[in-house]
Amino acid sequence: MSTVGILYPGYSAEDDYPRAEKLLTDGSRLPLVHTEMKVDAHREDALLDIGGDDVLAEGARRVAAESGPLDSIIWACTSGSFIFGPEGAARQAATLERAAGVPASSTSFAFVDACRRLGVSTVAVGATYPSDVAGAFVHFLTHHDISVLTVSARDIITAAEVGTLPPETVLEFAEAVSSDAPQADAVLLPDTALHTVEALDALDARLGKPVLTANQVSIWQGLRLAGADIDRPGLGTLFRKG
């Protein structure tokens, strides 16, 4: 049984985490705190602000105080990590690890590690972000030797709006992205504001390939860093060991 601290900016799809926690088979916990979000916008200046070291350090302090000792901690925000660039995102995660005193990572690195786990080298990206922010994610992936064959940017500015998209819309969006590059090894949906936990198996089944989503890979990365990387049904291909 492990405890993975989740730092989540604002309010949109944070309920994916308690949903996922109910599916964990070993009693592991995913305590979550909301970190400060002064401006809800998929815009570079706003994203740099929500991913600041002081914001994350305060979040780490709060989640440990509220939940007890942690085994790992995750900055559950893709855009608020890759927007710093590959080197900046690495420094961000290292700073969070020092502040928390446990292994730490972010959703951006969770995507990279999840692709490596599954042997994925080519992807199709379905981003809810504006095109410039989606482009920064593409740069992050290519820096880590993941080839992006196609990217679809829905140009949604706020996380709050993304959080209202219903499951069928998410499924249809992922299917459309996949059809643009059917040869891609996997489809990536990078926004933690997108509700996906209840649709993970359905996404994989409809597309016939792994669909990696932001909240899914964040949870997987936290459990992996905590030494609790075991088979977990109901959470998509990534969590199946066999």
mmCIF file of N, CA, C and O in Angstrom, residues 43 82 122 144 208:
data_model
loop_
_atom_site.group_PDB
_atom_site.id
_atom_site.type_symbol
_atom_site.label_atom_id
_atom_site.label_comp_id
_atom_site.label_asym_id
_atom_site.label_seq_id
_atom_site.Cartn_x
_atom_site.Cartn_y
_atom_site.Cartn_z
ATOM 1 N N ARG A 43 -2.332 29.485 -21.467
ATOM 2 C CA ARG A 43 -1.544 30.597 -22.018
ATOM 3 C C ARG A 43 -0.187 30.573 -21.325
ATOM 4 O O ARG A 43 -0.118 30.314 -20.118
ATOM 5 N N PHE A 82 5.544 21.007 -19.146
ATOM 6 C CA PHE A 82 6.265 21.080 -20.423
ATOM 7 C C PHE A 82 6.467 22.506 -20.913
ATOM 8 O O PHE A 82 7.372 22.768 -21.712
ATOM 9 N N THR A 122 5.956 6.252 -31.793
ATOM 10 C CA THR A 122 5.203 7.191 -32.623
ATOM 11 C C THR A 122 3.829 7.418 -32.011
ATOM 12 O O THR A 122 3.175 6.461 -31.571
ATOM 13 N N HIS A 144 12.446 13.943 -26.284
ATOM 14 C CA HIS A 144 12.619 12.650 -25.626
ATOM 15 C C HIS A 144 12.433 11.489 -26.609
ATOM 16 O O HIS A 144 12.066 10.375 -26.214
ATOM 17 N N GLY A 208 -8.283 0.403 -30.612
ATOM 18 C CA GLY A 208 -7.469 -0.765 -30.892
ATOM 19 C C GLY A 208 -5.991 -0.541 -30.646
ATOM 20 O O GLY A 208 -5.138 -1.228 -31.217
#
